[in-house]
Structures are given as structure tokens and as C-alpha cells.
Short mmCIF file of C-alpha atoms and ligand atoms in Angstrom, two decimals:
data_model
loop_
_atom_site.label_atom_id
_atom_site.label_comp_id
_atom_site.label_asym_id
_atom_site.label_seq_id
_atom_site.Cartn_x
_atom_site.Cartn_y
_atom_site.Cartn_z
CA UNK A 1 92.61 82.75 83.14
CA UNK A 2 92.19 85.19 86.25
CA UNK A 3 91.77 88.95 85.89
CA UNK A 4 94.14 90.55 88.64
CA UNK A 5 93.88 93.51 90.38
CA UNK A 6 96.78 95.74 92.54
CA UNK A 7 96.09 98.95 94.61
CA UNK A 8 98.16 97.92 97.63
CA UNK A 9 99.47 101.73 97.59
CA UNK A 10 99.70 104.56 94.41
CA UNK A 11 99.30 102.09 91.34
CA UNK A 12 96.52 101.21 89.97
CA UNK A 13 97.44 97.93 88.59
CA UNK A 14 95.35 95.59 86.76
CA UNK A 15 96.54 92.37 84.61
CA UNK A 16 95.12 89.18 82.93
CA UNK A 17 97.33 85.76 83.74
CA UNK A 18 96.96 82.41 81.93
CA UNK A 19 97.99 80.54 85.64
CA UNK A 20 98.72 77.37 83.26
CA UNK A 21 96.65 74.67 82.39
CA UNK A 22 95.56 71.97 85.71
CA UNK A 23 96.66 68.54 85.01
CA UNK A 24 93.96 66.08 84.17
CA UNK A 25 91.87 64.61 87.13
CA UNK A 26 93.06 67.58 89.51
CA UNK A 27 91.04 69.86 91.40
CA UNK A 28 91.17 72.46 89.06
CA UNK A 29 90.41 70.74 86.28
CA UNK A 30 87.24 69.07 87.79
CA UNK A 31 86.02 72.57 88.07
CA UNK A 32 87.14 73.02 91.80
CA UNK A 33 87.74 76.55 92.82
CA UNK A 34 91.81 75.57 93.22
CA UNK A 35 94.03 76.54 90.95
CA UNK A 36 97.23 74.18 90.25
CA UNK A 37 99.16 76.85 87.59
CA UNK A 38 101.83 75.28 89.73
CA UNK A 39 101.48 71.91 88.73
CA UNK A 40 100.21 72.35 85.25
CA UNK A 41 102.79 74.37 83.54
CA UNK A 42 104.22 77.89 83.63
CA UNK A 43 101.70 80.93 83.97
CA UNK A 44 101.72 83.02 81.28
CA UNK A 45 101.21 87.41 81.48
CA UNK A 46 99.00 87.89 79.10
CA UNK A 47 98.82 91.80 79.67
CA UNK A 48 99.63 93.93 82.61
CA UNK A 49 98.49 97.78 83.10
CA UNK A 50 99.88 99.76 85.92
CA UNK A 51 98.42 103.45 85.76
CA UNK A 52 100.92 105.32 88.25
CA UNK A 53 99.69 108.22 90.57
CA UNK A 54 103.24 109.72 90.92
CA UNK A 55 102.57 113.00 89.56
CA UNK A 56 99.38 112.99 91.91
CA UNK A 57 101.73 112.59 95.19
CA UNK A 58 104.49 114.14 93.70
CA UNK A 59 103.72 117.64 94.84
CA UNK A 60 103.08 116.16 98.63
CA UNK A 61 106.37 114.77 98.37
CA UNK A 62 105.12 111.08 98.88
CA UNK A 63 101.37 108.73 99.37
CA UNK A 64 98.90 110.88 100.46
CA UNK A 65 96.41 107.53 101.21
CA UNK A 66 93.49 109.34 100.71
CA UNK A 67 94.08 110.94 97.24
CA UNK A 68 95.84 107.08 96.50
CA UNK A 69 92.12 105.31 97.66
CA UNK A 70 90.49 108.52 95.08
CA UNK A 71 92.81 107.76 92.08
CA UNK A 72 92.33 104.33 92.56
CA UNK A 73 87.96 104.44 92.24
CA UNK A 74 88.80 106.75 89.30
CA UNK A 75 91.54 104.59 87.46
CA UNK A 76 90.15 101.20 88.08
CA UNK A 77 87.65 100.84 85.13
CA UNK A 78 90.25 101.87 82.78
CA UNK A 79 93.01 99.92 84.28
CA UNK A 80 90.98 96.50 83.83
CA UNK A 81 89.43 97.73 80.43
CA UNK A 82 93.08 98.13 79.40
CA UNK A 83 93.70 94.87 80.73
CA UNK A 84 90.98 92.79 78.76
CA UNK A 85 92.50 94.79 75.53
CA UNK A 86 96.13 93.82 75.78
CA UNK A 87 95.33 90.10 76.65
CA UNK A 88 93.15 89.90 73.71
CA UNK A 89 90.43 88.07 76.71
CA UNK A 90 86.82 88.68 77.36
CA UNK A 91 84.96 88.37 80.72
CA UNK A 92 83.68 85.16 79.21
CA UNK A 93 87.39 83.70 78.97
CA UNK A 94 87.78 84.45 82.70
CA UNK A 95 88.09 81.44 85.34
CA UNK A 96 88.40 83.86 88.31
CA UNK A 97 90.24 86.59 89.67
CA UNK A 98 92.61 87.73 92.19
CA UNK A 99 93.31 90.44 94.30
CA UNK A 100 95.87 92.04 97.03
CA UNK A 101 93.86 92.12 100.63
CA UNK A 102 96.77 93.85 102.30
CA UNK A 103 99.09 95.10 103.52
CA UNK A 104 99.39 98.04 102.74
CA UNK A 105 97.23 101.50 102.90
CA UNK A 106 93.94 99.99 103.94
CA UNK A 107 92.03 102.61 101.77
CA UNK A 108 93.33 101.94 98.54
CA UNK A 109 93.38 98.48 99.34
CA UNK A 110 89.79 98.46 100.03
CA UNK A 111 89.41 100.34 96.85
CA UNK A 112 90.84 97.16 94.65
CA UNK A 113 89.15 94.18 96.89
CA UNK A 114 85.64 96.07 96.85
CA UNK A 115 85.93 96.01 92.56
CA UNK A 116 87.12 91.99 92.76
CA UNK A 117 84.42 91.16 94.74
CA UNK A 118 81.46 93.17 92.95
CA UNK A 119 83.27 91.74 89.27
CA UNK A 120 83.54 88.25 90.72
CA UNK A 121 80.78 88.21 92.47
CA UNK A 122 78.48 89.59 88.97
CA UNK A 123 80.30 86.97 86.90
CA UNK A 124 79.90 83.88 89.70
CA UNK A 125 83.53 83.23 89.51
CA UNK A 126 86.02 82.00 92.42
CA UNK A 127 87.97 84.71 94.03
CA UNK A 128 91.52 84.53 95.09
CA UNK A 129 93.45 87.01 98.00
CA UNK A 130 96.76 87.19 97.22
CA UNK A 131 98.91 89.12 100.22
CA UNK A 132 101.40 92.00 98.34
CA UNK A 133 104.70 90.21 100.01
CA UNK A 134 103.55 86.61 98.18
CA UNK A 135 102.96 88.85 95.08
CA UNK A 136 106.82 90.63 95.12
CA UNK A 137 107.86 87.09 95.89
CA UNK A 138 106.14 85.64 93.02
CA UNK A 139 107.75 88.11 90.54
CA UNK A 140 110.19 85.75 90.07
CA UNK A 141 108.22 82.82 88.45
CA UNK A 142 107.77 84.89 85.55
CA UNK A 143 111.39 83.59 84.69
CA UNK A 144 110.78 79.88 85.71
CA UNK A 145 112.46 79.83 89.45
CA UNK A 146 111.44 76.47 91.04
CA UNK A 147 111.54 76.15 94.78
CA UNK A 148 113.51 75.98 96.98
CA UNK A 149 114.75 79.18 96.51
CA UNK A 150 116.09 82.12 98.61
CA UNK A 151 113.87 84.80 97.86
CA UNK A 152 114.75 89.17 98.55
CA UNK A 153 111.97 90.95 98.98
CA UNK A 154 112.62 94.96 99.21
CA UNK A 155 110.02 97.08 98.98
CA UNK A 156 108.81 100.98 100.48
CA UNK A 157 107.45 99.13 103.40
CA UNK A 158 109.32 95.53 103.85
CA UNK A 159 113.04 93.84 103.12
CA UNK A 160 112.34 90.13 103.86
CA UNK A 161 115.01 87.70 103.23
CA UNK A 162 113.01 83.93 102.87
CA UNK A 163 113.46 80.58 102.31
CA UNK A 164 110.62 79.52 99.64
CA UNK A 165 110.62 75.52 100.42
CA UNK A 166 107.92 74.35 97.55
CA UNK A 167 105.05 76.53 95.81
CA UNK A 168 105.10 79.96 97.36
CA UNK A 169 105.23 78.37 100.87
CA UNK A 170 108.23 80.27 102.47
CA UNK A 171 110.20 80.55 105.98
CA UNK A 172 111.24 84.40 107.08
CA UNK A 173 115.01 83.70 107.64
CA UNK A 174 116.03 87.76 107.90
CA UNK A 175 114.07 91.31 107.98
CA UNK A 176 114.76 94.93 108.66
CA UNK A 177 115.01 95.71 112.08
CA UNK A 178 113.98 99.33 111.69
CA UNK A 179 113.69 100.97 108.11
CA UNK A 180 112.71 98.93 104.55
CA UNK A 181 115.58 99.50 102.13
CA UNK A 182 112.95 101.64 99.99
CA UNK A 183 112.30 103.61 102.69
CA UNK A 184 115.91 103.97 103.01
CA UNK A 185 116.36 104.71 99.22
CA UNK A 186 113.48 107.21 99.52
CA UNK A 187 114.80 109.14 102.78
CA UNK A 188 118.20 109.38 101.32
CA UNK A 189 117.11 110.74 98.10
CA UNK A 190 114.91 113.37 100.49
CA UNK A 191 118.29 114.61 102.23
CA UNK A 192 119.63 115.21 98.26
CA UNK A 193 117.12 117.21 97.56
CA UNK A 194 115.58 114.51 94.84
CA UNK A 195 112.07 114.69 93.89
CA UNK A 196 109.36 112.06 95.02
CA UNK A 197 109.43 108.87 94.04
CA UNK A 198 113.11 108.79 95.50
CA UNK A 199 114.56 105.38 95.11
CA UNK A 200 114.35 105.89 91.17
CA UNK A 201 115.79 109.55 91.69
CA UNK A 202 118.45 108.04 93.32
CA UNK A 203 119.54 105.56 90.99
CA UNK A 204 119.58 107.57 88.09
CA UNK A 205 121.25 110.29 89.79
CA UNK A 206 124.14 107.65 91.36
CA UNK A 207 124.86 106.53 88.12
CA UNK A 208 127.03 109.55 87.51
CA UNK A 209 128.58 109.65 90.75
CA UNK A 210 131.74 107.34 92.46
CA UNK A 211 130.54 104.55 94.82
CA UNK A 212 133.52 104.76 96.56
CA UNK A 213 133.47 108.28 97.06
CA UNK A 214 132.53 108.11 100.54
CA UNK A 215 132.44 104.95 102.71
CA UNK A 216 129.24 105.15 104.57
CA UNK A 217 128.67 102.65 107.17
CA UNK A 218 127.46 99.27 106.80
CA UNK A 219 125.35 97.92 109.77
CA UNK A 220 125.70 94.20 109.51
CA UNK A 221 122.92 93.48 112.17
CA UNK A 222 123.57 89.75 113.39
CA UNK A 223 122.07 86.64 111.22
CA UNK A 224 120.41 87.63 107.94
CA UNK A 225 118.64 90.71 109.55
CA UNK A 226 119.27 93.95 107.81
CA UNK A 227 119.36 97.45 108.91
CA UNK A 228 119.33 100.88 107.58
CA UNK A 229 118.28 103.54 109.94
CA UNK A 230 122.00 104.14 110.82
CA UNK A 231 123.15 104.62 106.86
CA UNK A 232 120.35 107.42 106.41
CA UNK A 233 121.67 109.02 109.60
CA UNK A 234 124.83 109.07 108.40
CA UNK A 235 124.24 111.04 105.53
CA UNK A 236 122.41 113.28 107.45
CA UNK A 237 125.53 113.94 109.30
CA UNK A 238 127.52 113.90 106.30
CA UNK A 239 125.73 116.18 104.57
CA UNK A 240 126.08 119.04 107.80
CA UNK A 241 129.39 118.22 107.83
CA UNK A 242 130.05 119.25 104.09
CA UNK A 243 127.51 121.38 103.24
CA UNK A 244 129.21 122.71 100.20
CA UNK A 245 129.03 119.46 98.49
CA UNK A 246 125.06 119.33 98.30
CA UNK A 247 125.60 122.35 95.73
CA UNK A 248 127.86 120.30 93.61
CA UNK A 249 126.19 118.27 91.17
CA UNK A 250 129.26 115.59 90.48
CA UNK A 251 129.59 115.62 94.61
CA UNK A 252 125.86 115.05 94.62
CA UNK A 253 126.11 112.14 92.29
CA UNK A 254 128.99 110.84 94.39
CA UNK A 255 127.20 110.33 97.35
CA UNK A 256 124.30 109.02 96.25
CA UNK A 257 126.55 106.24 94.71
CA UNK A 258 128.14 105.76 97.90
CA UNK A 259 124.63 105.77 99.90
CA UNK A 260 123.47 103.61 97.31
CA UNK A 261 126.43 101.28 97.57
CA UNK A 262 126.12 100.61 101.41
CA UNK A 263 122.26 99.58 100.83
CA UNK A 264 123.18 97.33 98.03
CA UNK A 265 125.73 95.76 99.50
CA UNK A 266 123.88 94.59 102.84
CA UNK A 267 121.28 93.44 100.50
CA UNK A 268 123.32 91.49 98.79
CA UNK A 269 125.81 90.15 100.93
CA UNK A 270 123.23 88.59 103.21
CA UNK A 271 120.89 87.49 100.26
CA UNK A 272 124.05 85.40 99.06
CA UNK A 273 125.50 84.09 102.05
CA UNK A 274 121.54 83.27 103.07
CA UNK A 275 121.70 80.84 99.93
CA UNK A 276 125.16 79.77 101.09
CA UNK A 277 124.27 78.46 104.23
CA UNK A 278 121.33 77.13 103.50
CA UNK A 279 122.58 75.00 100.51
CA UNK A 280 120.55 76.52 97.88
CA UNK A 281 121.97 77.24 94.29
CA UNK A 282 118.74 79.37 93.40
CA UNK A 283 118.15 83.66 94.28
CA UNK A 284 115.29 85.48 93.37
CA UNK A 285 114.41 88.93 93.84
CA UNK A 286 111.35 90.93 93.95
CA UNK A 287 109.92 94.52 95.37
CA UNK A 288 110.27 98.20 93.88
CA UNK A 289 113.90 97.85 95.36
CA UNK A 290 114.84 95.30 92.51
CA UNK A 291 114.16 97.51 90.15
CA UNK A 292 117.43 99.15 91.38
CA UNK A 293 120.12 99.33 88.82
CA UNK A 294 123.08 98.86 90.80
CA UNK A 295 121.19 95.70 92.61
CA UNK A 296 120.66 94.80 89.70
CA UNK A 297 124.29 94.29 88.74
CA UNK A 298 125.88 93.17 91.63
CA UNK A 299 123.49 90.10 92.69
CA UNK A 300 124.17 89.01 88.98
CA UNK A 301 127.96 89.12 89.51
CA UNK A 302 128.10 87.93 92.94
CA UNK A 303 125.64 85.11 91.84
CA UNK A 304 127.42 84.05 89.30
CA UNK A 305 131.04 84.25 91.12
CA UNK A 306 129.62 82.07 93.68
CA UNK A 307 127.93 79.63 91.29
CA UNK A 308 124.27 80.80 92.04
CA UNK A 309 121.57 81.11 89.75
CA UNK A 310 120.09 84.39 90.07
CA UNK A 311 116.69 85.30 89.06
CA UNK A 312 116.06 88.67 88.74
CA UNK A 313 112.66 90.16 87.25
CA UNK A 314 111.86 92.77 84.57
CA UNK A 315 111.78 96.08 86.45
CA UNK A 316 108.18 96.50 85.67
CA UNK A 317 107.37 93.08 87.54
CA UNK A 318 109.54 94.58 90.32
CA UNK A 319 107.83 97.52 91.13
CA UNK A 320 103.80 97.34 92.60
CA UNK A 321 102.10 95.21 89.15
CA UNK A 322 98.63 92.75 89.80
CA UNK A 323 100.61 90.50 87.16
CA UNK A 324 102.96 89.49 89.78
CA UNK A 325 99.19 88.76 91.89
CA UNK A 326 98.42 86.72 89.39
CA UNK A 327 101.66 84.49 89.52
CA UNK A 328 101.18 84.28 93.11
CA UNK A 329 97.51 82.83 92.54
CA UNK A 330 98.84 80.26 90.18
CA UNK A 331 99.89 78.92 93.72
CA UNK A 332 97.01 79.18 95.72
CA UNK A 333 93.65 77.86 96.60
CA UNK A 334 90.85 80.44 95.41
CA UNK A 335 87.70 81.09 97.59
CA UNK A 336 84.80 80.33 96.30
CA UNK A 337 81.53 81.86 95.07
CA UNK A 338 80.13 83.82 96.68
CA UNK A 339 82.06 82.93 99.85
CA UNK A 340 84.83 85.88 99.74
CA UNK A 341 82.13 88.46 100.27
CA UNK A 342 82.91 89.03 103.83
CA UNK A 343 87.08 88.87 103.14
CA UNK A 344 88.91 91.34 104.85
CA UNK A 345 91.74 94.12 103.53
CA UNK A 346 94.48 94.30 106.43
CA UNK A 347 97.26 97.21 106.84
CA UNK A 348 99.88 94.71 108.34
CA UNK A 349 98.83 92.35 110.62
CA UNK A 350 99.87 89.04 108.74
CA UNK A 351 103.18 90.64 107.95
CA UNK A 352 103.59 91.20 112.18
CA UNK A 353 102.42 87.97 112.94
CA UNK A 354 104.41 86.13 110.75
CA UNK A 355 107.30 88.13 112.43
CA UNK A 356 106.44 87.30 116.06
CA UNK A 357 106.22 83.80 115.34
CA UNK A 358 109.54 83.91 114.06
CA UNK A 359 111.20 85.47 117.09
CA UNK A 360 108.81 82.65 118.95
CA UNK A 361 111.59 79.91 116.69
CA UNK A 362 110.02 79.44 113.69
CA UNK A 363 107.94 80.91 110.79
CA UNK A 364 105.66 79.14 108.10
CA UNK A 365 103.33 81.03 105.65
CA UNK A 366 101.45 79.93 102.74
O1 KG4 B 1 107.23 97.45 95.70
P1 KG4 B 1 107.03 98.91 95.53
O2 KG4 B 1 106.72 99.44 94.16
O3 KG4 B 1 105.90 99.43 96.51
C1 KG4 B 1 105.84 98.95 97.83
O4 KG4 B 1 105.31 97.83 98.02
O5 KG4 B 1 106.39 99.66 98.71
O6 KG4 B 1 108.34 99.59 96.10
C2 KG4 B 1 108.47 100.98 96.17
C3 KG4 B 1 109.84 101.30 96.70
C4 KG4 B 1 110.03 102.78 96.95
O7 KG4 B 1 110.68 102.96 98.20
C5 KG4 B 1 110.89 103.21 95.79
O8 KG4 B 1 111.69 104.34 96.07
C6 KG4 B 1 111.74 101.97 95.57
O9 KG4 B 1 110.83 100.91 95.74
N1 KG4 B 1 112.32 101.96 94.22
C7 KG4 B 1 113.64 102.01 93.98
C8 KG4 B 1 113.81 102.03 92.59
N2 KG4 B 1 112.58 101.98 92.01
C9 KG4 B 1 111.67 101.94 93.03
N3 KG4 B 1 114.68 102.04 94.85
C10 KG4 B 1 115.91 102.07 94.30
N4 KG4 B 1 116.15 102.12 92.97
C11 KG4 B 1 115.14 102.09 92.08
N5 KG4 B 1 115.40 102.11 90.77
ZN1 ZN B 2 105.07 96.56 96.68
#
């Protein structure tokens, strides 16, 4: 049973997951710090709290890291106090916990992995670091995906396409060459004049409008890289081009349907032809960019057109959650007592590495 905890950005995310029980004579069961959730049956969500700061950064129009890192020493308590309720758990059911060290803004992440460490640290229990991209990934063992699997991740900051060959052991096969597909969302929803958080804006707004409206470029970079600097550009353009439009509310819906469409659609052309060529029947999805209602839809139907099984998480295991940390832990080795004092939050420097070894011919992270 490990109490997780989130702040990678503006939620403030705690959660309590039953990783599964470790078979008899294993590591974890001889009182190791492992855990082998893998290997010993589902995990199980026994509650999940995510306290959003929206309406905090909503008047900035987006993060402002330092107010996130402020909300995040005020919400904490609660969020984990909430956590212990829903589960129905005590400290004294807890085997460990688990936390994000990054990336992400390094002050609110500091803000989460400062609170694991003084609670795990108080309680002698083993400590697991759980890195946000493995946690998106992981969304999608909440609905019983077994590697290998291709695996989308699309979040505000990343759009990884990955092989995950056994556990949460995976191989970067494509990423964004210049903007994530939630920055994308969020940038487009900007230029339509939608309020912050944008992606969400966008979505609800595009579900009035025509996606074939307009036919906004798709930029079908080569292999299973994406890219989506070019789309937001576009609509820039568009949008000087026709400026009457922006004060039409059906035109408005229109093109963010059409915007909309062109993200989807790289997304999940390259997610499916990914599994294609790589001979695997299984697609999961993860990231706030899942949580997308059109995304939603078409991976299902291409999926099941093609034959693939497609595994696509509850929005609210989509967006930033520590649940998702938790089913990522279920997976890993925890460090233990009182050895994870000195671990480190990082912005994004295993996200870059793993990228420049993969331009070096080959990528492994676990
Ligand atoms: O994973 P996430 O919650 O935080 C990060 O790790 O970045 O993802 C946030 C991103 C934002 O760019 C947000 O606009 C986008 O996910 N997003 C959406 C939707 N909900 C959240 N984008 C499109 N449609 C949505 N419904
Ligand atoms: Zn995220």
C-alpha cells in the first residue's frame, strides 16, 4: 500500500494504491524494499485527490511556477488527508510511498519530494521516485494493458511515442520535434481567444464546430516524429487572413474543430502505424492530451478498424494524478530507508538524455 504524491506542475495530487500483493518468496514479500505489483496481481486505486490550481493561474493566463510551488505547501496536507479518507487506509496500513522527482517545474516539484521524504522518512518506510513520463505511461495499467505495448504519451510539455517491451521498461520510437501537442492545444486555444487551461477550452468549444471546415496542414515529420509548430502558425495566419470569422461563434467552433482535427490526426496516425510496424496488437494512451475528446474517439475507431486493442484511460487518470505514480511504482524498485534523503528533483534532464541517446541509435529507460 504506498501513499503517492504529484506536484510535477499546478495539481496538487495525492493518492493511496494497493500495488498488488508480491508473490510468495519474492523480494517484496521478504520485506525487501522492491515492490513486484507487477508480478503479484493488478494494482488497485484505492483513492485519488487532485486539488487543481486553475483558477489560481487562470488570471496569468497559464503556470506561474512560483504561485504553483505556494499552492502546492498550502494544499498538500489536505490533499494526502483526503487521500487516507477515500482509501479508507491509515499511516499504519502504509508499505511506502512514491513520488514524481521531475520533470517538470523544479519548485513545485521540490514542494511534493520534500513532503515524501519528511512522511517517509518519520514513518521509516521505503521511498519510491517515479519520473512524470513513467507515470502518464502507467495510466494505462489501470485497465490491465500488458507489455509490449505502444504507448502515446501527450502532455503540456512532452508527445512521446514508445515501445513498452516488459514492466514499464520502454524504447522512445517518435517525439515532437518542436512543440508538445498540449502546448499546441493550449497556443491554439490562445489565438481563439479561450481562457486558460486551453486544451479543455478547445475541446469543448470544437465540439460545436465542423472538422472539416478548414484543412489545416498536417506536418508528417519523417518516422514516428511529430510536429506542431507549423499547425499553430497556420492558424495564426488564418486567423489575419479572416479576421471576421474570430467574431463568429459557429466560425469559431469551426476552426477549432479543424485545428483540433490536424493534431489528432498526426497523433493518431503515427500511434497506429507505430503498432503496425512494430507487430504489436496493443495501444495505450496517457498525458492531459488523452483526455481529449476527439482523441478519444478516433484511436478507438482506428484501433478497432485495424484490429488493435486500444487502451485508453479515464480522463481523470489522463490528466496530472499521483494515482497514475502509484501504478508506475507497482513497477519499480523503491529506495530504501533512509537512503532517498539526498534524491534529487530534475526539470528535464532524464527526458533530454534519453533523447540524445536515441539520436546516438538507440534508447532504453526503466
Ligand atoms: O499531463 P498534463 O495534465 O500536464 C503536463 O504534464 O503537462 O497535460 C496538460 C496538457 C495541457 O496542455 C492541456 O491543455 C492539455 O493537456 N489538455 C487537453 C485536454 N485536457 C487537457 N488538450 C486537449 N483536450 C483536452 N480535453
Ligand atoms: Zn503531466
Amino acid at each position: 500500500m504506498l501513499l503517492c504524491l504529484e506536484t510535477s506542475c499546478d495539481d496538487t495530487s495525492a493518492a493511496v494504491v494497493d500495488t498488488g500483493a508480491a508473490p510468495p518468496g519474492s523480494a517484496a514479500a521478504a520485506g525487501s524494499a522492491a515492490t513486484a505489483g507487477a508480478a503479484g496481481g493488478p494494482a488497485v486505486i484505492r483513492s485519488s485527490i487532485v486539488s487543481s490550481q486553475h483558477e489560481f493561474h487562470a488570471v496569468f493566463g497559464g503556470v506561474v511556477p512560483e504561485v504553483a510551488s505556494r499552492r502546492h505547501t498550502e494544499l498538500l496536507a489536505g490533499a494526502v488527508a483526503d487521500a487516507f479518507d477515500e482509501a479508507g487506509v491509515t499511516w499504519d496500513d502504509l508499505d511506502g510511498l512514491a513520488v514524481t522527482t521531475g520533470p517538470g517545474l523544479i519548485g513545485a516539484l521540490l514542494v511534493g519530494l520534500a513532503a515524501a521524504k519528511a512522511m517517509a522518512y518519520a514513518r521509516r518506510l521505503p521511498l519510491t521516485p517515479v519520473d512524470h513520463l513513467q507515470g502518464h505511461l502507467a495510466a494505462g495499467y489501470a485497465l490491465g494493458v500488458e507489455a509490449p505495448f505502444v504507448s502515446l504519451t501527450a502532455s503540456g510539455g512532452h508527445t512521446l511515442l514508445s515501445v513498452v517491451e516488459h514492466g514499464i521498461e520502454f524504447r522512445v520510437v517518435g517525439r515532437t520535434l518542436d512543440d508538445a501537442a498540449g502546448e499546441a492545444f493550449d497556443k491554439g486555444a490562445r489565438l481563439l481567444g479561450l481562457p486558460y487551461p486551453g486544451g479543455r477550452e478547445l475541446d469543448l468549444l470544437a465540439a460545436q464546430g465542423d472538422p472539416a471546415a478548414v484543412v489545416f496542414p498536417r506536418s508528417l515529420p519523417h518516422g514516428f516524429d511529430f510536429s506542431f509548430s507549423g499547425l499553430k502558425t497556420a492558424l495564426l495566419y488564418y486567423l489575419r487572413e479572416h479576421p471576421d470569422e474570430a467574431g463568429s461563434e459557429a466560425r469559431r467552433a469551426s476552426l477549432a474543430a479543424s485545428y483540433q482535427e490536424a493534431i489528432v490526426d498526426q497523433l493518431v496516425s503515427k500511434t497506429v502505424r507505430c503498432a503496425e510496424q512494430e507487430g504489436l496488437r496493443r495501444v495505450a494512451v496517457g498525458g492531459g492530451v488523452a483526455a481529449n475528446s476527439r482523441l478519444r474517439r478516433r484511436l478507438a475507431e482506428v484501433c478497432e478498424q485495424r484490429g488493435l486493442e486500444a487502451f485508453i484511460p479515464p480522463v481523470a487518470l489522463c490528466t496530472d494524478n499521483a494515482a497514475m505514480v502509484g501504478l508506475a511504482a507497482a513497477h519499480l524498485g523503491a529506495v530504501p530507508w533512509p537512503d532517498y534523503l539526498d534524491l534529487d528533483a530534475y526539470a528535464s534532464e532524464p527526458a533530454l538524455n534519453a533523447l540524445r541517446r536515441r539520436s546516438q541509435g538507440g534508447d532504453r529507460r526503466s
